[in-house]
Amino acid sequence: MTDRRTRGEIFRYTGFTLDADGTLTCTYALDDESFTERFDCGPGDHTSPAAQAVARLVFLLAGISYYKTGAPPLIEGPADGLTARERTFLRDYYLYGLAEFSYTGGHDLSDLRIEAPERTAAPVVADVKTGHPLVPFGGGIDSVVVVEQIKEHLPDAALFVANTSDVPFAPIEDTAVVAGLPVLRARRHLDPQVLASRERGYFNGHVPVTGILSALALLVAVANGRDRVVMSNEHSASEPTAMVANGVPVNHQWSKSLAFESAFREVLAESVTGLDYYSALRPYSELWVSRRFADLPEYHLAFRSCNKAFYVDAASRLSQWCGECDKCCFIDLILAPYVDRSRLEEIFGGREPLGRADLEPEFRSLLGEPGRAKPLECVGDEGECRRAVLLAAARDDRAGNPLLASLAAYVEGAGMPVPSEETLLHRQGPHFLPDDAPAA
């Protein structure tokens, strides 16, 4: 391994091309190093002005994977410039989207500045069919619930699956089969230099990948005449941790948050009209999602949300739930109020986290116990986790579970707020749901 690099000086957006066959090539530079990422976007009309405009957004957002290798204080924008809105959005995208990277790696990006010529917004019209949504699909309970909602109201929906590997992710593919909808795909080819970050001494850490995939889904949607991309990001994705970096709160799910959704919609509107982007779950809690997922038994043994099933290196992926990571603990907890204990034991293949008293510290971190940091994972907010504990502990089939009894006693005695089940099972907060979105 080479020595860890020092902070870079300047990151440049070099250029992009979108070919008629759906190959999008994006190039960047960090000081004297160059990077190229290629996206295979599948069939469709990639020559339209709308496709070219959305490809530019992919180019803008995908650069973050290469910027972070040296995290310099200066970004030089693309030659065609940036609008004032794009400049503000892009700086927030780096500061908030890389807050976890900065916190865990000890980097301070608060001095970041972006230089680019002024660009005047000139949106083009997308040639799309009304009522033809594209749903980014990760095979978890959130996207499953969204798909089942949409199928009833907008039956011409399709799934979107992006992959960074030539080997498909089994949980996504297995769950997509159950969904029974057509699948549109894109393949990301990251620059090999980034995949060897440790060996090359690059800075490394979390990037807001949902932002990149959002733009990529929009490109696939517009190339295939689809009028919207429907995300599956809940109300709780907007809750940050208590950690701070780059002068902003650290939120592992920032690119799934309301703040990102709102700002990205505004940037999209400056590039393309007639193409919508919103989260169908924005006003809903994870508990709301789990209540509906409980009534979809056909998916129960197909889905798998354990992060160890989604490693880029196919040889390192687990073929079952690990049963002990923060994500496994959260999924078990949020489903426990509404799914039978025996069914959850079956889902986790005999490795159900709530059956292990030694995992109490992991569960307490989900509950917001002082002194324990909220996991840097895609998990629900602390209040709904507290309510989930009380609901699960009250179930007859959980009687005698020492872990749940201990957690319930902690929640009842801690004096922290616990939202009611009724509140969590109804809409809350702002959202961008259109008029034809399914009712709750």
Short mmCIF file of C-alpha atoms in Angstrom, two decimals:
data_model
loop_
_atom_site.label_atom_id
_atom_site.label_comp_id
_atom_site.label_asym_id
_atom_site.label_seq_id
_atom_site.Cartn_x
_atom_site.Cartn_y
_atom_site.Cartn_z
CA MET A 1 0.00 0.00 0.00
CA THR A 2 1.25 3.50 -0.81
CA ASP A 3 1.41 6.25 1.81
CA ARG A 4 -1.85 8.03 2.57
CA ARG A 5 -2.07 11.08 0.35
CA THR A 6 -2.32 14.66 1.52
CA ARG A 7 -5.31 16.80 0.61
CA GLY A 8 -5.56 17.64 -3.07
CA GLU A 9 -5.57 21.15 -4.54
CA ILE A 10 -8.24 21.19 -7.25
CA PHE A 11 -10.92 18.87 -8.61
CA ARG A 12 -12.15 19.42 -12.17
CA TYR A 13 -15.27 18.35 -14.05
CA THR A 14 -13.62 17.54 -17.38
CA GLY A 15 -16.56 16.44 -19.54
CA PHE A 16 -19.14 13.81 -20.47
CA THR A 17 -20.60 12.13 -23.54
CA LEU A 18 -23.84 10.19 -23.92
CA ASP A 19 -23.79 7.96 -26.99
CA ALA A 20 -26.81 6.72 -28.93
CA ASP A 21 -26.31 3.21 -27.53
CA GLY A 22 -26.80 4.47 -23.96
CA THR A 23 -23.14 4.63 -22.93
CA LEU A 24 -22.52 7.61 -20.67
CA THR A 25 -18.85 8.43 -20.11
CA CYS A 26 -17.89 10.96 -17.42
CA THR A 27 -14.35 12.24 -16.92
CA TYR A 28 -12.86 14.11 -13.99
CA ALA A 29 -9.43 15.20 -12.77
CA LEU A 30 -7.88 15.64 -9.35
CA ASP A 31 -4.67 17.62 -9.70
CA ASP A 32 -2.60 15.53 -12.15
CA GLU A 33 -4.75 12.37 -11.93
CA SER A 34 -7.64 11.57 -14.27
CA PHE A 35 -10.71 9.42 -13.64
CA THR A 36 -13.32 7.96 -15.97
CA GLU A 37 -16.64 6.42 -15.01
CA ARG A 38 -18.83 4.69 -17.56
CA PHE A 39 -22.54 3.93 -17.29
CA ASP A 40 -24.34 1.44 -19.53
CA CYS A 41 -27.92 2.72 -19.53
CA GLY A 42 -29.55 0.05 -21.69
CA PRO A 43 -31.96 0.57 -24.59
CA GLY A 44 -33.89 3.78 -25.23
CA ASP A 45 -33.67 7.11 -27.01
CA HIS A 46 -30.47 8.65 -25.68
CA THR A 47 -30.16 11.23 -28.44
CA SER A 48 -32.99 13.50 -27.29
CA PRO A 49 -32.19 16.88 -25.72
CA ALA A 50 -33.90 15.72 -22.51
CA ALA A 51 -31.68 12.64 -22.22
CA GLN A 52 -28.58 14.76 -22.81
CA ALA A 53 -29.74 17.26 -20.16
CA VAL A 54 -30.30 14.55 -17.55
CA ALA A 55 -26.97 12.92 -18.44
CA ARG A 56 -25.36 16.19 -17.44
CA LEU A 57 -26.96 15.85 -13.98
CA VAL A 58 -25.54 12.33 -13.65
CA PHE A 59 -22.15 13.81 -14.56
CA LEU A 60 -22.48 16.46 -11.84
CA LEU A 61 -23.49 14.05 -9.08
CA ALA A 62 -21.21 11.13 -9.96
CA GLY A 63 -18.12 13.29 -9.57
CA ILE A 64 -18.30 13.02 -5.80
CA SER A 65 -16.85 9.48 -5.89
CA TYR A 66 -13.65 10.90 -7.38
CA TYR A 67 -13.53 14.20 -5.54
CA LYS A 68 -13.30 12.33 -2.24
CA THR A 69 -10.03 10.64 -3.21
CA GLY A 70 -8.26 13.89 -2.28
CA ALA A 71 -11.07 16.21 -1.11
CA PRO A 72 -9.47 19.50 -2.25
CA PRO A 73 -10.82 22.93 -1.24
CA LEU A 74 -11.55 23.96 -4.84
CA ILE A 75 -13.90 22.41 -7.40
CA GLU A 76 -13.77 23.70 -10.95
CA GLY A 77 -17.16 23.14 -12.53
CA PRO A 78 -17.93 22.01 -16.08
CA ALA A 79 -17.04 24.16 -19.07
CA ASP A 80 -20.70 25.01 -19.77
CA GLY A 81 -20.95 26.49 -16.29
CA LEU A 82 -23.44 26.24 -13.45
CA THR A 83 -26.62 28.13 -12.68
CA ALA A 84 -26.79 29.84 -9.30
CA ARG A 85 -29.16 27.11 -8.11
CA GLU A 86 -26.85 24.35 -9.35
CA ARG A 87 -23.86 25.93 -7.64
CA THR A 88 -25.69 26.14 -4.30
CA PHE A 89 -27.05 22.60 -4.66
CA LEU A 90 -23.66 21.16 -5.59
CA ARG A 91 -21.89 22.73 -2.62
CA ASP A 92 -24.55 21.39 -0.24
CA TYR A 93 -24.32 18.01 -1.96
CA TYR A 94 -20.61 17.84 -1.15
CA LEU A 95 -20.76 19.29 2.37
CA TYR A 96 -23.80 17.33 3.59
CA GLY A 97 -23.31 14.27 1.40
CA LEU A 98 -19.70 13.88 2.55
CA ALA A 99 -20.29 14.79 6.21
CA GLU A 100 -20.01 11.14 7.28
CA PHE A 101 -16.87 10.72 5.15
CA SER A 102 -15.42 13.82 6.81
CA TYR A 103 -16.40 12.74 10.32
CA THR A 104 -14.98 9.23 10.08
CA GLY A 105 -11.87 10.27 8.13
CA GLY A 106 -11.02 13.49 9.94
CA HIS A 107 -11.46 15.77 6.92
CA ASP A 108 -12.86 19.30 7.10
CA LEU A 109 -14.45 20.48 3.86
CA SER A 110 -16.07 23.62 5.25
CA ASP A 111 -13.68 25.74 3.14
CA LEU A 112 -14.97 24.22 -0.10
CA ARG A 113 -15.56 26.64 -2.95
CA ILE A 114 -16.86 26.00 -6.44
CA GLU A 115 -15.77 28.03 -9.44
CA ALA A 116 -17.55 27.87 -12.79
CA PRO A 117 -18.87 30.22 -15.47
CA GLU A 118 -22.40 31.49 -14.99
CA ARG A 119 -24.95 29.39 -16.83
CA THR A 120 -28.48 30.40 -17.76
CA ALA A 121 -31.15 27.75 -17.18
CA ALA A 122 -32.77 26.57 -20.42
CA PRO A 123 -34.97 23.56 -19.62
CA VAL A 124 -35.99 21.22 -22.43
CA VAL A 125 -39.22 19.26 -22.64
CA ALA A 126 -39.19 15.50 -22.00
CA ASP A 127 -41.13 13.31 -24.43
CA VAL A 128 -42.79 10.96 -21.93
CA LYS A 129 -46.04 9.07 -21.33
CA THR A 130 -48.17 10.13 -18.39
CA GLY A 131 -48.64 7.49 -15.70
CA HIS A 132 -45.53 5.45 -16.58
CA PRO A 133 -43.37 5.52 -13.43
CA LEU A 134 -39.91 4.05 -12.91
CA VAL A 135 -39.26 2.77 -9.39
CA PRO A 136 -35.65 2.37 -8.20
CA PHE A 137 -35.71 -1.04 -6.56
CA GLY A 138 -33.34 -2.31 -3.88
CA GLY A 139 -35.39 -5.30 -2.76
CA GLY A 140 -35.97 -3.99 0.77
CA ILE A 141 -39.25 -3.47 2.59
CA ASP A 142 -39.47 0.18 1.51
CA SER A 143 -39.30 -0.33 -2.24
CA VAL A 144 -41.48 -3.44 -1.99
CA VAL A 145 -44.28 -1.45 -0.32
CA VAL A 146 -43.98 1.34 -2.90
CA VAL A 147 -44.14 -1.13 -5.79
CA GLU A 148 -47.23 -2.86 -4.42
CA GLN A 149 -48.94 0.51 -3.94
CA ILE A 150 -48.09 1.70 -7.43
CA LYS A 151 -49.09 -1.54 -9.19
CA GLU A 152 -52.72 -0.99 -8.22
CA HIS A 153 -52.91 2.62 -9.40
CA LEU A 154 -50.29 2.90 -12.15
CA PRO A 155 -50.00 -0.59 -13.66
CA ASP A 156 -47.57 0.52 -16.38
CA ALA A 157 -44.79 0.89 -13.81
CA ALA A 158 -41.33 -0.61 -14.22
CA LEU A 159 -38.50 -1.30 -11.80
CA PHE A 160 -35.05 0.27 -12.05
CA VAL A 161 -32.03 -1.74 -10.92
CA ALA A 162 -28.48 -0.39 -11.01
CA ASN A 163 -25.46 -2.59 -10.43
CA THR A 164 -21.78 -1.94 -9.78
CA SER A 165 -20.93 -5.59 -10.41
CA ASP A 166 -21.31 -8.08 -13.23
CA VAL A 167 -22.83 -10.50 -10.70
CA PRO A 168 -26.46 -9.63 -9.87
CA PHE A 169 -27.46 -9.09 -6.25
CA ALA A 170 -29.61 -12.11 -5.35
CA PRO A 171 -31.94 -10.34 -2.87
CA ILE A 172 -32.84 -7.71 -5.48
CA GLU A 173 -33.37 -10.22 -8.26
CA ASP A 174 -35.38 -12.63 -6.09
CA THR A 175 -37.64 -9.87 -4.83
CA ALA A 176 -38.07 -8.36 -8.30
CA VAL A 177 -39.38 -11.72 -9.54
CA VAL A 178 -42.09 -11.57 -6.88
CA ALA A 179 -42.97 -8.00 -7.88
CA GLY A 180 -43.64 -9.19 -11.42
CA LEU A 181 -42.88 -5.90 -13.19
CA PRO A 182 -40.54 -5.25 -16.12
CA VAL A 183 -37.02 -4.25 -15.09
CA LEU A 184 -34.89 -1.52 -16.69
CA ARG A 185 -31.22 -1.76 -15.80
CA ALA A 186 -28.05 0.30 -15.71
CA ARG A 187 -24.51 -0.84 -15.05
CA ARG A 188 -21.96 1.41 -13.34
CA HIS A 189 -18.31 0.93 -14.20
CA LEU A 190 -16.39 2.82 -11.54
CA ASP A 191 -12.87 3.87 -12.39
CA PRO A 192 -10.61 0.98 -11.26
CA GLN A 193 -8.38 3.45 -9.44
CA VAL A 194 -11.19 4.20 -6.97
CA LEU A 195 -11.79 0.50 -6.39
CA ALA A 196 -8.13 0.32 -5.33
CA SER A 197 -8.35 3.35 -3.00
CA ARG A 198 -6.60 1.63 -0.11
CA GLU A 199 -3.69 0.48 -2.25
CA ARG A 200 -3.33 3.91 -3.86
CA GLY A 201 -3.52 5.82 -0.59
CA TYR A 202 -6.69 7.71 -1.51
CA PHE A 203 -9.07 9.15 1.04
CA ASN A 204 -12.05 6.82 1.31
CA GLY A 205 -15.46 6.68 2.94
CA HIS A 206 -19.21 7.01 2.50
CA VAL A 207 -20.63 8.89 -0.48
CA PRO A 208 -24.30 9.87 -1.05
CA VAL A 209 -24.86 7.12 -3.59
CA THR A 210 -28.65 7.58 -3.64
CA GLY A 211 -28.06 10.97 -5.25
CA ILE A 212 -26.10 9.39 -8.08
CA LEU A 213 -28.65 6.61 -8.55
CA SER A 214 -31.49 9.15 -8.54
CA ALA A 215 -29.98 11.01 -11.47
CA LEU A 216 -29.18 7.75 -13.26
CA ALA A 217 -32.77 6.53 -12.81
CA LEU A 218 -34.04 9.78 -14.30
CA LEU A 219 -31.80 9.27 -17.33
CA VAL A 220 -33.12 5.73 -17.88
CA ALA A 221 -36.68 6.98 -17.34
CA VAL A 222 -36.54 9.81 -19.87
CA ALA A 223 -34.78 7.61 -22.45
CA ASN A 224 -37.67 5.16 -22.17
CA GLY A 225 -40.52 7.66 -22.20
CA ARG A 226 -41.36 7.34 -18.49
CA ASP A 227 -42.70 10.43 -16.80
CA ARG A 228 -41.40 10.04 -13.26
CA VAL A 229 -38.96 8.39 -10.91
CA VAL A 230 -40.62 7.29 -7.68
CA MET A 231 -38.26 6.85 -4.75
CA SER A 232 -38.84 4.90 -1.52
CA ASN A 233 -37.36 7.28 1.07
CA GLU A 234 -39.28 7.67 4.34
CA HIS A 235 -39.86 10.55 6.71
CA SER A 236 -37.11 9.26 9.03
CA ALA A 237 -34.39 9.58 6.36
CA SER A 238 -34.24 13.29 7.19
CA GLU A 239 -33.18 12.72 10.81
CA PRO A 240 -29.44 13.37 11.29
CA THR A 241 -27.20 12.05 14.00
CA ALA A 242 -25.78 14.22 16.79
CA MET A 243 -22.41 14.19 15.03
CA VAL A 244 -21.18 17.24 13.11
CA ALA A 245 -18.67 17.59 10.27
CA ASN A 246 -18.04 20.26 7.63
CA GLY A 247 -20.11 22.54 9.88
CA VAL A 248 -23.27 20.48 9.22
CA PRO A 249 -25.02 17.51 10.91
CA VAL A 250 -23.94 14.03 9.84
CA ASN A 251 -26.76 12.09 8.20
CA HIS A 252 -25.91 8.76 6.59
CA GLN A 253 -29.13 9.08 4.58
CA TRP A 254 -28.76 12.72 3.51
CA SER A 255 -29.32 11.94 -0.19
CA LYS A 256 -32.58 10.24 0.87
CA SER A 257 -33.70 13.25 2.91
CA LEU A 258 -36.40 15.82 2.25
CA ALA A 259 -33.69 18.49 1.91
CA PHE A 260 -32.02 16.61 -0.93
CA GLU A 261 -35.31 15.74 -2.62
CA SER A 262 -36.49 19.35 -2.55
CA ALA A 263 -33.22 20.83 -3.86
CA PHE A 264 -32.75 18.14 -6.52
CA ARG A 265 -36.28 18.68 -7.84
CA GLU A 266 -35.46 22.37 -8.31
CA VAL A 267 -32.24 21.58 -10.16
CA LEU A 268 -34.05 19.03 -12.34
CA ALA A 269 -36.71 21.60 -13.24
CA GLU A 270 -33.97 23.90 -14.58
CA SER A 271 -32.86 21.14 -16.96
CA VAL A 272 -36.00 19.23 -17.98
CA THR A 273 -39.75 19.80 -17.75
CA GLY A 274 -42.38 17.05 -17.81
CA LEU A 275 -40.20 14.69 -15.77
CA ASP A 276 -41.05 14.26 -12.07
CA TYR A 277 -39.01 13.01 -9.12
CA TYR A 278 -40.43 12.33 -5.66
CA SER A 279 -40.49 9.85 -2.82
CA ALA A 280 -43.75 7.95 -2.36
CA LEU A 281 -42.85 7.36 1.30
CA ARG A 282 -41.78 10.86 2.27
CA PRO A 283 -44.66 11.51 4.73
CA TYR A 284 -44.56 8.01 6.21
CA SER A 285 -42.64 6.31 9.01
CA GLU A 286 -40.72 3.06 8.86
CA LEU A 287 -43.37 1.65 11.20
CA TRP A 288 -46.02 2.52 8.58
CA VAL A 289 -43.94 0.66 6.00
CA SER A 290 -43.47 -2.39 8.23
CA ARG A 291 -47.21 -2.57 8.94
CA ARG A 292 -47.88 -2.87 5.22
CA PHE A 293 -44.98 -5.20 4.53
CA ALA A 294 -46.35 -7.58 7.15
CA ASP A 295 -49.35 -8.13 4.88
CA LEU A 296 -47.16 -9.11 1.90
CA PRO A 297 -46.07 -12.65 2.89
CA GLU A 298 -45.01 -13.51 -0.67
CA TYR A 299 -41.98 -11.25 -0.17
CA HIS A 300 -40.98 -12.34 3.32
CA LEU A 301 -38.50 -15.03 2.36
CA ALA A 302 -37.23 -13.28 -0.77
CA PHE A 303 -36.02 -9.94 0.62
CA ARG A 304 -32.77 -9.43 2.52
CA SER A 305 -31.68 -6.02 3.81
CA CYS A 306 -28.45 -7.09 5.51
CA ASN A 307 -25.71 -4.88 4.06
CA LYS A 308 -23.36 -7.85 3.84
CA ALA A 309 -25.51 -9.15 0.98
CA PHE A 310 -24.62 -6.10 -1.11
CA TYR A 311 -20.83 -5.98 -1.15
CA VAL A 312 -19.44 -4.92 -4.55
CA ASP A 313 -17.07 -7.90 -4.39
CA ALA A 314 -19.41 -10.79 -5.17
CA ALA A 315 -17.10 -13.27 -3.45
CA SER A 316 -17.50 -11.42 -0.14
CA ARG A 317 -21.32 -11.28 -0.15
CA LEU A 318 -23.31 -13.27 2.37
CA SER A 319 -26.05 -15.50 1.03
CA GLN A 320 -28.06 -15.13 4.25
CA TRP A 321 -28.76 -12.52 6.93
CA CYS A 322 -25.77 -12.04 9.25
CA GLY A 323 -28.22 -11.46 12.12
CA GLU A 324 -26.00 -9.09 14.08
CA CYS A 325 -25.27 -5.88 12.14
CA ASP A 326 -27.12 -2.63 12.86
CA LYS A 327 -29.27 -3.03 9.74
CA CYS A 328 -30.32 -6.57 10.70
CA CYS A 329 -31.19 -5.36 14.20
CA PHE A 330 -33.27 -2.48 12.86
CA ILE A 331 -35.22 -4.55 10.32
CA ASP A 332 -36.03 -7.15 12.98
CA LEU A 333 -37.13 -4.48 15.44
CA ILE A 334 -39.34 -2.54 13.02
CA LEU A 335 -41.08 -5.71 11.78
CA ALA A 336 -41.50 -7.30 15.22
CA PRO A 337 -44.69 -5.36 16.14
CA TYR A 338 -46.57 -6.80 13.16
CA VAL A 339 -44.85 -10.03 12.04
CA ASP A 340 -45.10 -13.25 14.07
CA ARG A 341 -41.99 -14.26 15.99
CA SER A 342 -41.87 -17.63 14.23
CA ARG A 343 -42.02 -15.92 10.84
CA LEU A 344 -39.17 -13.58 11.73
CA GLU A 345 -37.08 -16.53 12.91
CA GLU A 346 -37.75 -18.08 9.51
CA ILE A 347 -36.87 -14.86 7.68
CA PHE A 348 -33.54 -14.56 9.52
CA GLY A 349 -32.76 -18.24 9.04
CA GLY A 350 -32.47 -18.93 12.75
CA ARG A 351 -30.33 -15.83 13.35
CA GLU A 352 -32.99 -13.40 14.56
CA PRO A 353 -31.28 -10.50 16.39
CA LEU A 354 -34.05 -10.15 18.98
CA GLY A 355 -33.17 -13.66 20.13
CA ARG A 356 -29.69 -12.55 21.19
CA ALA A 357 -29.37 -10.74 24.50
CA ASP A 358 -25.74 -9.88 23.67
CA LEU A 359 -26.98 -7.48 20.97
CA GLU A 360 -28.64 -5.15 23.48
CA PRO A 361 -26.00 -2.40 22.91
CA GLU A 362 -26.82 -2.38 19.20
CA PHE A 363 -30.54 -2.03 19.91
CA ARG A 364 -29.95 0.70 22.49
CA SER A 365 -28.08 2.73 19.90
CA LEU A 366 -31.23 2.59 17.75
CA LEU A 367 -33.25 3.90 20.69
CA GLY A 368 -31.05 6.97 21.21
CA GLU A 369 -29.48 6.03 24.53
CA PRO A 370 -27.21 8.92 25.60
CA GLY A 371 -23.58 8.13 24.95
CA ARG A 372 -24.37 5.76 22.08
CA ALA A 373 -24.16 7.22 18.59
CA LYS A 374 -26.97 6.53 16.14
CA PRO A 375 -25.69 3.91 13.68
CA LEU A 376 -24.36 5.26 10.40
CA GLU A 377 -26.82 3.08 8.51
CA CYS A 378 -30.19 3.38 6.79
CA VAL A 379 -32.28 2.98 9.92
CA GLY A 380 -35.42 4.68 11.26
CA ASP A 381 -35.54 7.53 13.72
CA GLU A 382 -35.09 6.93 17.42
CA GLY A 383 -38.67 7.76 18.44
CA GLU A 384 -40.25 5.17 16.16
CA CYS A 385 -37.71 2.59 17.32
CA ARG A 386 -38.81 3.21 20.92
CA ARG A 387 -42.45 2.72 19.94
CA ALA A 388 -41.52 -0.46 18.03
CA VAL A 389 -39.89 -1.86 21.18
CA LEU A 390 -43.02 -1.26 23.27
CA LEU A 391 -45.33 -2.71 20.60
CA ALA A 392 -43.17 -5.81 20.10
CA ALA A 393 -42.73 -6.42 23.85
CA ALA A 394 -46.53 -6.38 24.29
CA ARG A 395 -47.12 -9.19 21.79
CA ASP A 396 -48.13 -12.55 23.27
CA ASP A 397 -45.61 -14.40 21.13
CA ARG A 398 -42.80 -12.27 22.63
CA ALA A 399 -43.63 -13.05 26.24
CA GLY A 400 -40.50 -14.14 28.06
CA ASN A 401 -38.08 -12.51 25.62
CA PRO A 402 -35.41 -11.09 27.98
CA LEU A 403 -33.97 -8.66 25.43
CA LEU A 404 -37.29 -7.05 24.60
CA ALA A 405 -38.24 -6.91 28.27
CA SER A 406 -35.01 -5.09 29.08
CA LEU A 407 -35.38 -2.70 26.15
CA ALA A 408 -39.02 -1.94 27.03
CA ALA A 409 -38.08 -1.23 30.64
CA TYR A 410 -35.38 1.13 29.43
CA VAL A 411 -37.76 3.02 27.11
CA GLU A 412 -40.42 3.33 29.82
CA GLY A 413 -37.93 4.64 32.36
CA ALA A 414 -35.73 6.84 30.19
CA GLY A 415 -38.14 9.74 29.90
CA MET A 416 -37.46 10.23 26.19
CA PRO A 417 -40.34 11.05 23.83
CA VAL A 418 -42.20 8.10 22.32
CA PRO A 419 -44.59 8.96 19.47
CA SER A 420 -47.89 7.13 19.48
CA GLU A 421 -48.59 4.28 17.10
CA GLU A 422 -51.48 6.29 15.68
CA THR A 423 -49.18 9.19 14.82
CA LEU A 424 -46.63 6.91 13.18
CA LEU A 425 -49.25 5.15 11.06
CA HIS A 426 -50.48 8.38 9.45
CA ARG A 427 -48.93 10.96 7.14
CA GLN A 428 -46.57 13.44 8.77
CA GLY A 429 -44.57 16.34 7.43
CA PRO A 430 -44.18 17.89 3.96
CA HIS A 431 -43.96 15.86 0.77
CA PHE A 432 -44.13 16.14 -3.01
CA LEU A 433 -46.71 13.44 -3.72
CA PRO A 434 -48.64 14.24 -6.93
CA ASP A 435 -52.41 14.12 -7.21
CA ASP A 436 -52.38 10.64 -8.74
CA ALA A 437 -50.26 9.12 -5.95
CA PRO A 438 -51.98 6.24 -4.12
CA ALA A 439 -53.78 7.19 -0.92
CA ALA A 440 -52.48 5.75 2.35
#
